Every structure is written in structure tokens, then in C-alpha cells.
Tab-separated table of C-alpha atoms and ligand atoms in Angstrom:
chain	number	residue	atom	x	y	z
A	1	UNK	CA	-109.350	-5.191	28.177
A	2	UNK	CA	-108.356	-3.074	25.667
A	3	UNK	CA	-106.127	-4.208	22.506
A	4	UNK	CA	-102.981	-2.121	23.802
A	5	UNK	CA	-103.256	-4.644	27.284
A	6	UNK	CA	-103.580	-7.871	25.117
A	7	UNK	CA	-99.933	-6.998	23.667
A	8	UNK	CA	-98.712	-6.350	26.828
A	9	UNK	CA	-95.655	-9.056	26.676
A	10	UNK	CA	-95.898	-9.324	30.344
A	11	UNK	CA	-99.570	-10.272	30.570
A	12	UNK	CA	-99.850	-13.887	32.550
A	13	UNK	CA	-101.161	-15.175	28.850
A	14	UNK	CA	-97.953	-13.970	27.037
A	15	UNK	CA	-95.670	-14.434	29.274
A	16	UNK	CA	-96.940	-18.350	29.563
A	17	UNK	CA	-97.136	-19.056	26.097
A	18	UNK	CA	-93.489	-17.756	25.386
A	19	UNK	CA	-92.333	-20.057	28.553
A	20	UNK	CA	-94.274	-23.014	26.818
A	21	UNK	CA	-92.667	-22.289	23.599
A	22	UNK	CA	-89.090	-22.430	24.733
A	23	UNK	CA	-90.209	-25.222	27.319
A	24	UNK	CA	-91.242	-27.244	24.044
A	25	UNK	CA	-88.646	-26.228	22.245
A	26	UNK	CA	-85.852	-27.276	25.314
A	27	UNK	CA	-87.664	-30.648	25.346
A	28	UNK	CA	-87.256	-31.013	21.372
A	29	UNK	CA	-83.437	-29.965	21.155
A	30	UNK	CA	-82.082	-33.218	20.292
A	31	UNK	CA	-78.121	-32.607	20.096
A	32	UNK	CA	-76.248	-29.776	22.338
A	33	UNK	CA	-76.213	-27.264	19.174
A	34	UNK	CA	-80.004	-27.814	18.593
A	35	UNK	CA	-80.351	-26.344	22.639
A	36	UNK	CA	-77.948	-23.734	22.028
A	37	UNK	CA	-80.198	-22.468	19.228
A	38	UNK	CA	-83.151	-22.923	21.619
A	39	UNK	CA	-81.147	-20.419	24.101
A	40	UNK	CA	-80.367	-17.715	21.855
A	41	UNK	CA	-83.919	-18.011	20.574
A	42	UNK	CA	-85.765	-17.899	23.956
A	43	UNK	CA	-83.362	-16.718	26.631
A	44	UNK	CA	-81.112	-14.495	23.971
A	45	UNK	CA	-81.763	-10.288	24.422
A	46	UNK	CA	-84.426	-10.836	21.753
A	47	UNK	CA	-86.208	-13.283	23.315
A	48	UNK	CA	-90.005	-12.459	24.193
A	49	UNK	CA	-89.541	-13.001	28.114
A	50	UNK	CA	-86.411	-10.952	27.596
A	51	UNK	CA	-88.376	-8.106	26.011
A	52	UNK	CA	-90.994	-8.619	28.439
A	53	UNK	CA	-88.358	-8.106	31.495
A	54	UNK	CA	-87.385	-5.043	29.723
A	55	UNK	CA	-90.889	-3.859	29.176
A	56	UNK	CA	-91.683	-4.046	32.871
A	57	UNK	CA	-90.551	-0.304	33.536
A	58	UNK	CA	-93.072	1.046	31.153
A	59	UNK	CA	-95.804	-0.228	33.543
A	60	UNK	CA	-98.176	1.790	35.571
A	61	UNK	CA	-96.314	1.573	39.038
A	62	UNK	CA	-99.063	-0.771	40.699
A	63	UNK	CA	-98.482	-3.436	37.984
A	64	UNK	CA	-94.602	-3.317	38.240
A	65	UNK	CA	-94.349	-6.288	41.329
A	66	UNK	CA	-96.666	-8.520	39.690
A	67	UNK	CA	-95.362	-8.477	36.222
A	68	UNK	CA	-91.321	-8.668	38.027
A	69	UNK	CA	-92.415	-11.442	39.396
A	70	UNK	CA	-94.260	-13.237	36.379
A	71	UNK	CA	-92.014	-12.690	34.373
A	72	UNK	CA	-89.088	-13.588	36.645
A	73	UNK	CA	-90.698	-16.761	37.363
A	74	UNK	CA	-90.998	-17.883	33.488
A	75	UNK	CA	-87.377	-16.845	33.024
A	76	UNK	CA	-85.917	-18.749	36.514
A	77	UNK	CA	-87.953	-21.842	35.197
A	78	UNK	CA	-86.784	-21.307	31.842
A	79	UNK	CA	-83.423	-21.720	32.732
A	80	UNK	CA	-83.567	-24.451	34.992
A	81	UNK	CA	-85.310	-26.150	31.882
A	82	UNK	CA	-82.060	-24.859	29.895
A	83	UNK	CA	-79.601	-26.266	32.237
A	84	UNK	CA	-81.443	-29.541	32.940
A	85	UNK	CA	-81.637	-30.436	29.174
A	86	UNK	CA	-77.727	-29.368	28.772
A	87	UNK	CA	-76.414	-31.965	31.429
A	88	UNK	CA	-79.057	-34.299	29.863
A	89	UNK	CA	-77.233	-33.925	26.235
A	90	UNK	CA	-73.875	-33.755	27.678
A	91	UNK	CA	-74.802	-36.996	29.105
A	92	UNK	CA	-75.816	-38.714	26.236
A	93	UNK	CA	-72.829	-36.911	24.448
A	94	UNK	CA	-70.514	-38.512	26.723
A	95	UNK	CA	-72.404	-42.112	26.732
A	96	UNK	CA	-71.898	-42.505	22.658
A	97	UNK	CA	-68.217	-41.574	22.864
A	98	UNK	CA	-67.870	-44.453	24.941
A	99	UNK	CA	-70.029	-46.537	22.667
A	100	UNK	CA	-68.331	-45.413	19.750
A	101	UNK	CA	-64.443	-44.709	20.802
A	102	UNK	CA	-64.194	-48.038	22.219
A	103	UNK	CA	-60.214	-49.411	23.009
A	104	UNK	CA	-59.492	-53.026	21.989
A	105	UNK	CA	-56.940	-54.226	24.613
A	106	UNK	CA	-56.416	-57.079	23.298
A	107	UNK	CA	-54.439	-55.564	20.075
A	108	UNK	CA	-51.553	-55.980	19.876
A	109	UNK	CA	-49.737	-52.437	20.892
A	110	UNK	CA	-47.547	-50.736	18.179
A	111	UNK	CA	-43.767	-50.507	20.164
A	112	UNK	CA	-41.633	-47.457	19.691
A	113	UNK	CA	-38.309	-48.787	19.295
A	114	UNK	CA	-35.592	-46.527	21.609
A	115	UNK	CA	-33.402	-46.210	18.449
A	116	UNK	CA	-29.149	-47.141	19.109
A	117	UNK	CA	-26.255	-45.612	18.484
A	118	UNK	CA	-24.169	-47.338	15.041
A	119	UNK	CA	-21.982	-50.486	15.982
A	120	UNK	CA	-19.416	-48.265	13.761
A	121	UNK	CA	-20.086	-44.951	16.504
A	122	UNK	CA	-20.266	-46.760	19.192
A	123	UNK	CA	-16.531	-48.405	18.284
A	124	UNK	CA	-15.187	-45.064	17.492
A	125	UNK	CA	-16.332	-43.469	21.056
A	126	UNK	CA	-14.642	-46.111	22.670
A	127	UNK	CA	-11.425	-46.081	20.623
A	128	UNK	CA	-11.619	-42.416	21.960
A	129	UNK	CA	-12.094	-42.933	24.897
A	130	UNK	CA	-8.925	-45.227	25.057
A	131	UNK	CA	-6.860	-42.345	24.052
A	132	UNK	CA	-9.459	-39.504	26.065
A	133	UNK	CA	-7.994	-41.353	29.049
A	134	UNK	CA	-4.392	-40.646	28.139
A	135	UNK	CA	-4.794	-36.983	28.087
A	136	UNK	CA	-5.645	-36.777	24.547
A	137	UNK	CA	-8.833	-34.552	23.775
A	138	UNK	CA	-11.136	-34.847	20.616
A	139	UNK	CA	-10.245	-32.739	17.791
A	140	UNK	CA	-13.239	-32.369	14.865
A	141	UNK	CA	-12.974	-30.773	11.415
A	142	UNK	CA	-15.077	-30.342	7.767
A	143	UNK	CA	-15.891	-33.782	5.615
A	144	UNK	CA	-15.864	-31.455	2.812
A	145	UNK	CA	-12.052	-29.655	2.983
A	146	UNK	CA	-9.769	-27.760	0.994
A	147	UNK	CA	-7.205	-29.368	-0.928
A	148	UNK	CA	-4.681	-27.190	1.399
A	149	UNK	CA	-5.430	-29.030	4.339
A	150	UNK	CA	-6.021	-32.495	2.933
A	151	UNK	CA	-2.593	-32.796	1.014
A	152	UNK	CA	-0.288	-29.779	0.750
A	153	UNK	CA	-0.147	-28.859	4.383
A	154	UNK	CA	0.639	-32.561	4.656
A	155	UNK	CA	3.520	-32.441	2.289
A	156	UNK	CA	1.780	-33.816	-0.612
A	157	UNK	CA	2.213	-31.085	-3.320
A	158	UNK	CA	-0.030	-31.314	-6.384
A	159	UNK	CA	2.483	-33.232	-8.742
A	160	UNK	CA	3.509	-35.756	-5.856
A	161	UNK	CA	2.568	-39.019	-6.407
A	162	UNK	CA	1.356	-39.869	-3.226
A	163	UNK	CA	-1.942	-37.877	-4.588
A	164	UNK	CA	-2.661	-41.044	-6.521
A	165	UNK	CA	-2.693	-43.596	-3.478
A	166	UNK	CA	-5.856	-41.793	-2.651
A	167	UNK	CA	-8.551	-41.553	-4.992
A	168	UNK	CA	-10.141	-38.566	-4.803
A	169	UNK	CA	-13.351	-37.151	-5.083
A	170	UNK	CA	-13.558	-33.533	-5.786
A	171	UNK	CA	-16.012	-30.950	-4.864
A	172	UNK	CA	-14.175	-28.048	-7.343
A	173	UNK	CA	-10.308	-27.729	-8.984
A	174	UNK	CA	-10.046	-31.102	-9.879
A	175	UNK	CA	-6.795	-32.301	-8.479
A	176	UNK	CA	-4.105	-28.890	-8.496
A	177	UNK	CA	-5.946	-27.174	-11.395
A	178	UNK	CA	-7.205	-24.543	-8.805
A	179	UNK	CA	-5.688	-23.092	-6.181
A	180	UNK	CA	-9.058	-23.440	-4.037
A	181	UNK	CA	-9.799	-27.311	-4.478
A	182	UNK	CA	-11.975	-28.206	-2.770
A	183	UNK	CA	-12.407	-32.215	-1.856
A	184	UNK	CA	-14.339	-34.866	0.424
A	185	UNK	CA	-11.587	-35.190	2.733
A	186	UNK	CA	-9.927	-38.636	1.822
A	187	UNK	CA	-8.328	-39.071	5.310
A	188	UNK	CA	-8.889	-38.017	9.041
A	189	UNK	CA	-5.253	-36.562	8.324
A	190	UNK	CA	-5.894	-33.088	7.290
A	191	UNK	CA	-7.576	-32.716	11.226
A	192	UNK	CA	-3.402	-32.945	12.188
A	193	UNK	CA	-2.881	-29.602	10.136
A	194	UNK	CA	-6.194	-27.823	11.510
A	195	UNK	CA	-5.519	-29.038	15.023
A	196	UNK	CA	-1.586	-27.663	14.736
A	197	UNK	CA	-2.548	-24.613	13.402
A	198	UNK	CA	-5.114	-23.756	16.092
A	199	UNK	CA	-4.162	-25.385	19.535
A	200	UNK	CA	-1.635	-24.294	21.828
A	201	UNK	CA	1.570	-26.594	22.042
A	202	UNK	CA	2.142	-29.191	23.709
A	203	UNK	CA	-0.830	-31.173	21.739
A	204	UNK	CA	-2.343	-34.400	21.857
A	205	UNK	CA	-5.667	-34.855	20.251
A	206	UNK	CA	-7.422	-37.825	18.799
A	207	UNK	CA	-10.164	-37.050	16.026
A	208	UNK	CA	-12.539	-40.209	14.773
A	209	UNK	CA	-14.689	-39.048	11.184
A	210	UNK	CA	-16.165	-39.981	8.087
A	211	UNK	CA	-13.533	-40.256	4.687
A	212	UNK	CA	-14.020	-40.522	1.306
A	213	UNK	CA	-12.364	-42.077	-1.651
A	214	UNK	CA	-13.270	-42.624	-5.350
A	215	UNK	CA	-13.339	-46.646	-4.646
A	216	UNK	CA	-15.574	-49.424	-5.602
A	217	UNK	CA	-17.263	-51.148	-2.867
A	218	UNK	CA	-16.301	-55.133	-2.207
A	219	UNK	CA	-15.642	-56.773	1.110
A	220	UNK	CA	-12.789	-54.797	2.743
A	221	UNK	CA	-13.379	-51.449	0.456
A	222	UNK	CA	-15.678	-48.632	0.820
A	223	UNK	CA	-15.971	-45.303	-0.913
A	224	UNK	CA	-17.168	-44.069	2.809
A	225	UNK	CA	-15.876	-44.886	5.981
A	226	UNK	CA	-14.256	-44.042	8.927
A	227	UNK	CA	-10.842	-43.051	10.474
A	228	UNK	CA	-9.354	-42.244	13.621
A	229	UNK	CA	-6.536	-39.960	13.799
A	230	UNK	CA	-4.110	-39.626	16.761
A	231	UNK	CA	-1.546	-36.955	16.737
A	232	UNK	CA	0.798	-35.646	19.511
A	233	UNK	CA	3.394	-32.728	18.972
A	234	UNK	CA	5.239	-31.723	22.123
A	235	UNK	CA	8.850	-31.254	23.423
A	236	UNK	CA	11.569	-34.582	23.022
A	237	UNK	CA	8.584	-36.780	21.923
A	238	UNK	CA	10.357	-40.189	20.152
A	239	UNK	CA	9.353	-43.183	18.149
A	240	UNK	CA	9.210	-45.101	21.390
A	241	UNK	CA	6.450	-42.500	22.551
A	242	UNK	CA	4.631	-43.824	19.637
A	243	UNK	CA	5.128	-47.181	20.620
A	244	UNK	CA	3.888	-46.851	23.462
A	245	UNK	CA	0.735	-45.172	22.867
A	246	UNK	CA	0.085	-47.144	20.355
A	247	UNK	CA	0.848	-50.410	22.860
A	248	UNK	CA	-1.892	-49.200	25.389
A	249	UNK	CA	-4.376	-48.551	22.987
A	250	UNK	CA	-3.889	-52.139	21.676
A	251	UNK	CA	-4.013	-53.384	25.145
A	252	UNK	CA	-7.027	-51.082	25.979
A	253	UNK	CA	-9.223	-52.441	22.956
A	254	UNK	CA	-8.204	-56.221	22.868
A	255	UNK	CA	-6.666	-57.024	25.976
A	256	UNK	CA	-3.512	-57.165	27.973
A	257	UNK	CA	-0.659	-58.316	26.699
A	258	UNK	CA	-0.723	-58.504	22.932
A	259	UNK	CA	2.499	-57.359	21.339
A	260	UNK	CA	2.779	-54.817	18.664
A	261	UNK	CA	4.704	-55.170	15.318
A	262	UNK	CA	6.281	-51.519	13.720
A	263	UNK	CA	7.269	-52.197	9.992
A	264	UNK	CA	8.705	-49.504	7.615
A	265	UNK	CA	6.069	-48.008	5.572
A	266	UNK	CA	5.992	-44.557	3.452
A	267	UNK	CA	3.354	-41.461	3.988
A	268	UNK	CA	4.389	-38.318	2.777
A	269	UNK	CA	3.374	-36.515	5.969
A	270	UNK	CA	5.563	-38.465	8.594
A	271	UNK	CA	8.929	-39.478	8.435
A	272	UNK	CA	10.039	-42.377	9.153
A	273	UNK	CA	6.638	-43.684	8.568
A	274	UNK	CA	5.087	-47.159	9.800
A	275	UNK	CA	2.641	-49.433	9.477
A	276	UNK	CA	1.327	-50.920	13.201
A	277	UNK	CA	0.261	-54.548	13.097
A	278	UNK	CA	-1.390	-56.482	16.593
A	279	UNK	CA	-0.641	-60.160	17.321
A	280	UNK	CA	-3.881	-61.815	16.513
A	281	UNK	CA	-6.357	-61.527	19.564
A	282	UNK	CA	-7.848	-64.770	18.232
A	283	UNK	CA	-5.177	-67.092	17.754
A	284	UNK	CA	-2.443	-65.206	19.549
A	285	UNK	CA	-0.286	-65.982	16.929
A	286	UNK	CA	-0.365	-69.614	17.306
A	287	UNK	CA	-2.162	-70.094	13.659
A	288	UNK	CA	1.159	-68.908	11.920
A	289	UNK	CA	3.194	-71.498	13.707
A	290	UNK	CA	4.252	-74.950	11.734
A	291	UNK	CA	1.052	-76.923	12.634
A	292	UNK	CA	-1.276	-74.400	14.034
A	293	UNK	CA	-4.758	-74.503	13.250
A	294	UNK	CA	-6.150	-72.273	10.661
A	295	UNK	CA	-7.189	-68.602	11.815
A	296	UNK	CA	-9.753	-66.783	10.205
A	297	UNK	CA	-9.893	-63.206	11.507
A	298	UNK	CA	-5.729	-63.074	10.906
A	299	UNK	CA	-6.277	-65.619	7.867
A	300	UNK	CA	-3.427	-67.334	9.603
A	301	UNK	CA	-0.539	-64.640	9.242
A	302	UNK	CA	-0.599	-64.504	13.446
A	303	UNK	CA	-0.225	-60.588	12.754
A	304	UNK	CA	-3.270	-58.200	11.975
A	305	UNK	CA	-2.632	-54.872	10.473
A	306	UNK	CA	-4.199	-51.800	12.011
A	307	UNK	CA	-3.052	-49.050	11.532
A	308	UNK	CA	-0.418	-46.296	9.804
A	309	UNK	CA	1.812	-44.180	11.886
A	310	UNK	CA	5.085	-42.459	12.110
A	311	UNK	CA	6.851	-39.285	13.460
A	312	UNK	CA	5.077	-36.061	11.727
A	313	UNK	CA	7.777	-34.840	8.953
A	314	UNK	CA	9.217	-31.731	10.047
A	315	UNK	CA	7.995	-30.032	6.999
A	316	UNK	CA	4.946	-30.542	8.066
A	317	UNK	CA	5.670	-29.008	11.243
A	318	UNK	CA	6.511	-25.975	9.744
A	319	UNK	CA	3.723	-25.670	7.157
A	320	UNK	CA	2.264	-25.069	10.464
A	321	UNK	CA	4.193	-22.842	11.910
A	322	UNK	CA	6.274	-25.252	14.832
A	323	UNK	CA	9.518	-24.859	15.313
A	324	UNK	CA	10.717	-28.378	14.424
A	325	UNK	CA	13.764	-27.978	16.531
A	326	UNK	CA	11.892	-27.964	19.398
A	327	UNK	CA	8.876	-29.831	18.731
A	328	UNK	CA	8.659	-33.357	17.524
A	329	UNK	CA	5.419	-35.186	17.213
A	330	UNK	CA	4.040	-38.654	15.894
A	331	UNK	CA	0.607	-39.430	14.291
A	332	UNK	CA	-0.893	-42.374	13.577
A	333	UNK	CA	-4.740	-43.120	11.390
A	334	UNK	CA	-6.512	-46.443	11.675
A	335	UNK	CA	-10.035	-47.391	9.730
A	336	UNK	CA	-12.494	-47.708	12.247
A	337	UNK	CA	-14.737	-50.356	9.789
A	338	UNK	CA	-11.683	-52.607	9.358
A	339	UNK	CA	-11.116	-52.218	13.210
A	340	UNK	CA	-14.660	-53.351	13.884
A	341	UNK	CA	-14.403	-56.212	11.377
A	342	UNK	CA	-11.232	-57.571	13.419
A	343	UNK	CA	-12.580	-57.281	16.584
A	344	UNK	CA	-15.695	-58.516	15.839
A	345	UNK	CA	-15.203	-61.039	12.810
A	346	UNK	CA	-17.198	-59.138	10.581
A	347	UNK	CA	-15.904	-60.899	6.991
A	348	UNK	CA	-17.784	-58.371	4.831
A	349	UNK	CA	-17.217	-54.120	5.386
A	350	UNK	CA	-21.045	-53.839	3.203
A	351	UNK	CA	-22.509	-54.900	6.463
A	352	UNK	CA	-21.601	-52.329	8.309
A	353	UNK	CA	-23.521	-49.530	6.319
A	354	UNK	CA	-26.568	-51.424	5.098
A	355	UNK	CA	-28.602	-50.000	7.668
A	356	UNK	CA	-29.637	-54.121	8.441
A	357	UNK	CA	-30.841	-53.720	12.471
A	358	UNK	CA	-29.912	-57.309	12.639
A	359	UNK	CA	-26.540	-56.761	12.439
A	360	UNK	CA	-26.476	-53.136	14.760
A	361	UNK	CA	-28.494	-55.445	17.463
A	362	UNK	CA	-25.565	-58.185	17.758
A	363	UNK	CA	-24.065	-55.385	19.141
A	364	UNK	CA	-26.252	-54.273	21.843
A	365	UNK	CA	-28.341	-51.428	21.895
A	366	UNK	CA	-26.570	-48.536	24.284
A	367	UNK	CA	-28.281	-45.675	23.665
B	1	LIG	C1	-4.081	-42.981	5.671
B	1	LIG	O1	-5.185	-42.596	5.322
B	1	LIG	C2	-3.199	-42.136	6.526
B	1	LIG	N1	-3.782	-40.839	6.658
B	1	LIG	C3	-2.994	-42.815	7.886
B	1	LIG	C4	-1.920	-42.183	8.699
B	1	LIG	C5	-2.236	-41.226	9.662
B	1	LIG	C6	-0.590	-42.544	8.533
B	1	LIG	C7	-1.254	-40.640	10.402
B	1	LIG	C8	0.391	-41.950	9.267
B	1	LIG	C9	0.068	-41.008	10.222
B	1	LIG	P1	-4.327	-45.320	4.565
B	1	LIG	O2	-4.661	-44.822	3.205
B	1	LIG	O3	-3.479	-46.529	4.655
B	1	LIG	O4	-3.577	-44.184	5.425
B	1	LIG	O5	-5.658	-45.559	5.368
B	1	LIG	C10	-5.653	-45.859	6.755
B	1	LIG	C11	-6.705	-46.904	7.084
B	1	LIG	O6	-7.988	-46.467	6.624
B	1	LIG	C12	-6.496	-48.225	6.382
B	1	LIG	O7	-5.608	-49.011	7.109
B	1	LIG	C13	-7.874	-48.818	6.411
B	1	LIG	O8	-8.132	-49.399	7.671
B	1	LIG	C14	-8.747	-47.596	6.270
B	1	LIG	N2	-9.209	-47.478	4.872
B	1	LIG	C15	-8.577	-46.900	3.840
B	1	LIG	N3	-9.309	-46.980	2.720
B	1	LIG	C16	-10.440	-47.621	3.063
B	1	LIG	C17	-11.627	-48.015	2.359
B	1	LIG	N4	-11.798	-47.742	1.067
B	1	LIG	N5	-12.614	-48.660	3.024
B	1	LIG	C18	-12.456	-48.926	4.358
B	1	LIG	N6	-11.386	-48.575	5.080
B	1	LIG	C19	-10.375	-47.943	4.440
């Protein structure tokens, strides 16, 4: 044989010593990226049986079957060896993540609480609702308002001293220095002058939100809480309209029957103003009577004060543009906190913001 044929890479010699190289070298791949080296190394386009495939052509014509086939046969058993040791790996692979990644059933599982609505939402969406169900819809507007819309639109000029039964926290022009103060609204009130100056007449809307006020916290005051507003402006409406409405909403929230108390009262923005008191739902009034037994929730007064009211003042009516000949309206703002803490007996308002689940689950968890 001459030296040319001993190089010949498809000679049976060569062409069995590079399949028992990558045979060895299948059988030593110990982890699935040691065999994938062991591929590209023996079955890549590199590889000796590759080059011998490819050197198969250059034979002399009689040798071409016998090498094809030689060489064929190392590759077809090369790769059987290949795919043999891959499911062999993947097996072993698969066997140590079971080993390894092992579940403990018997731990205790972390639960994903569903999360609930506020007791303090979830009071306000149903005071709405009370008043969605008269025809009223749900008016919204800015915690963060001009000074316009939170007092002179509502007939509280800077100088008036009505400015001082709210405190008030500004954002910019402190208080009538500027003509664009701007203020965290102190009242659900300014959502009258927004809703009059944008909705078609006749209008009833209802609007529940957050206030503000420059107040120290203690067990009935909060320097954030929440109002709901009522307001209805349409043709002949009277002060026994408000009475009424304001009746069925009592009725609606604490139950059939309970009377209503209108007292004289003074807002700038309605006139003749009121404040709206409920016989106590507790004690129905009985703890106020000579020899009744003490009441807590109406600290034995038999009346419990909810809420301020009162025909909108005409001037008022025109700041927004309604002909107060035609139109009358009432409105009427209660605190939604100091509603839940009668309904509910809550003694202190702090517990309704300290984010304590304990007290939002005593209420249920609606979601
Ligand atoms: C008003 O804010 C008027 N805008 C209500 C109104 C609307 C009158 C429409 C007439 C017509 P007053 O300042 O009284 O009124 O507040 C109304 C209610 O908000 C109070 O009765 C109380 O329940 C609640 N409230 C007021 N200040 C606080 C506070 N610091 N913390 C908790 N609740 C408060």
C-alpha cells in the first residue's frame, strides 16, 4: 500500500478508529453539554467520518460503493450511539430534578388574600345607591380644586366669614391673595357648582369623595374624610322635596319608619339652610325620655345628627348660569365616616383609616 492509501480517511482502519473515538468519547460524555461537544467534534462538518463522506467522490470509481458504505455504516452507528446517550442523559437529567426539586406537602401553603373593598367605600356605594335608585346619577370632580369652585361659586366671597368654618389647606394663593387659589377641596360642595355648570337641567346627582381640612385628628375629627353630596335643581322643587328625599334615604339606610328632624342652620350656599337629624335607630328615641335607659350611639339625646341641607341660594344659581325664577333646587352633604360610626357604633373616626384589617373584616369582605 502506498503512503497516499494509508491517509485515505475512508480506509476500513480510519474510518474505525474515528468511529471508536467518538464511540469512546459518547460513552464518556457525562452531562448533556459534555455530548453536545462530543457531536460537534465527531459528527460536526469537520469531523473525520464527515471528511471521509466527503472524500468518497475523489475515489477511483470501483472503490466508491465500498467506501459509501463504510463510511455510512460508522456514521448510522455513530448516531444511534449519539441519540442513545442523549435520552440516557436526559434521563438522568430528569431523575435529579426530581431528587433535588422535591415539594413538601405538608407546608403549610402561603394564602393570597382576595383583598376588600374599605368599610368607608363600601358605605358610600350604598348611600349611592339609595339615591342611584331615585333617579339621581353620580356626579365626580378634582380633590385638588380651585378656590372658584370650592367657595365663591358657592357664595362664599374671600372676606366672608364663612371661609373660616372651614380650615383650609391650600395648594397656591393662600386664602383670596390670588385670583387662581388653588385648595384640597374642603367639602363635596364645590361638585354642586361643576355639576350645574355642565349638566343639562332638570338635575339630580349625588357625588360621594374624599375632603380635606386643616384639623387635628381626635375621635370624631379628621383632616381627611369623606362626604356625600346630593343636589337637585329642577322646576317648582320645595323644602318638602327635600324632606322627602332626605326621609327615604333615612328609611333606605336604617330602616322604615324613623322620623326626621329639620332645624335652622346657616351655609352660605343654601338658603334657608338646615341641619337633618334621624331618631336614633338604636334606642328609637326612648333613651331621651324621663327614665329611659342610657343610649350610647345617640349618647341619649334620642336624635342623631347627619347631615346639612337646605334650598341652593339663588345666587348660587346664577353664578351658574340658572335662571332662579324658574329653577329651584335643594342640596344636602353628610360625612360618610360619622355616618359609618352611627350605623355601626364605631366610638373612634381613627379606626376607620388605620388600615387595621381587623376592623375592615367586621365588615365583611365583598369584593
Ligand atoms: C359642609 O361641608 C357642607 N358642604 C354640607 C352641606 C352640603 C350643607 C349641601 C348644605 C348643603 P359641614 O362642614 O357641616 O358642612 O360638614 C358636613 C359633614 O361632614 C359633617 O356633618 C360631618 O359629618 C362631616 N365632617 C366635617 N368635618 C369633618 C372632619 N374633620 N372629620 C370627619 N367628618 C367631618
Amino acid at each position: 500500500m502506498s503512503a497516499q492509501a494509508e491517509q485515505d480517511p475512508t480506509a476500513p482502519d480510519e474510518v474505525a478508529r474515528a468511529l471508536a473515538d467518538a464511540l469512546a468519547d459518547i460513552a464518556a460524555a457525562g452531562t448533556l453539554g459534555e455530548l453536545k461537544a462530543a457531536r460537534v467534534a465527531h459528527d460536526g462538518d469537520r469531523a473525520p467520518l464527515a471528511l471521509a463522506s466527503a472524500h468518497i467522490g475523489a475515489l477511483p470509481g470501483a472503490e466508491r460503493a465500498e467506501a459509501g458504505r463504510r463510511v455510512g455504516a460508522a456514521r448510522a452507528r455513530l448516531r444511534e450511539a449519539l441519540r442513545a446517550r442523549q435520552a440516557e442523559l436526559e434521563a438522568e437529567r430528569d431523575r435529579q430534578v426530581l431528587l433535588t426539586e422535591t415539594a413538601d406537602v405538608t407546608l403549610p401553603g402561603g394564602r393570597v388574600l382576595p383583598g376588600a373593598r374599605h368599610p368607608v367605600t363600601m358605605l358610600a356605594d350604598r348611600l349611592s345607591d339609595v339615591f342611584v335608585a331615585m333617579g339621581y346619577e353620580v356626579a365626580e370632580g378634582p380633590e385638588v380644586e380651585a378656590e372658584w369652585y370650592n367657595f365663591d361659586a358657592l357664595n362664599i366671597p374671600p372676606d366672608h366669614p364663612a371661609r373660616e368654618m372651614q380650615d383650609t389647606l391650600f395648594i397656591a394663593g393662600k386664602n383670596g391673595t390670588s385670583a387662581s387659589g388653588i385648595v384640597l377641596r374642603t367639602h363635596t360642595s364645590p361638585v354642586q357648582i361643576r355639576s350645574m355648570l355642565t349638566r343639562p337641567l332638570p338635575l339630580y346627582v349625588v357625588s360621594p369623595g374624599k375632603c380635606f381640612r386643616n384639623e387635628a385628628l381626635d375621635a370624631t375629627h379628621s383632616p381627611v374624610f369623606h362626604q356625600i353630596e346630593g343636589l337637585a335643581v329642577d322646576e317648582g322643587l320645595t323644602m318638602a322635596d327635600l324632606r322627602g328625599a332626605i326621609q327615604a334615604f333615612v328609611e333606605a339606610m336604617f330602616g322604615e319608619g324613623l322620623r326626621t328632624r329639620f332645624r335652622p342652620d346657616y351655609f352660605p350656599f343654601t338658603e334657608p339652610s338646615g341641619d337633618v337629624a334621624m331618631e336614633c335607630h338604636v334606642c328609637r328615641g326612648a333613651s331621651a325620655e324621663p327614665g329611659g335607659d342610657p343610649c350610647r350611639v345617640c349618647k341619649s339625646q334620642g336624635w342623631i345628627e347627619i347631615a346639612g341641607c337646605g334650598m341652593v341660594n339663588p345666587r348660587v344659581l346664577v353664578a351658574c348660569g340658572i335662571d332662579p325664577d324658574r329653577y329651584t333646587g335643594f342640596a344636602f352633604g353628610l360625612g360618610i365616616e360619622r355616618g359609618l360610626m352611627i350605623a355601626h357604633g364605631v366610638t373612634d373616626i381613627r379606626d376607620t383609616m388605620e388600615g387595621d384589617v381587623r376592623f375592615s373584616r367586621a365588615f365583611g369582605t365583598e369584593i
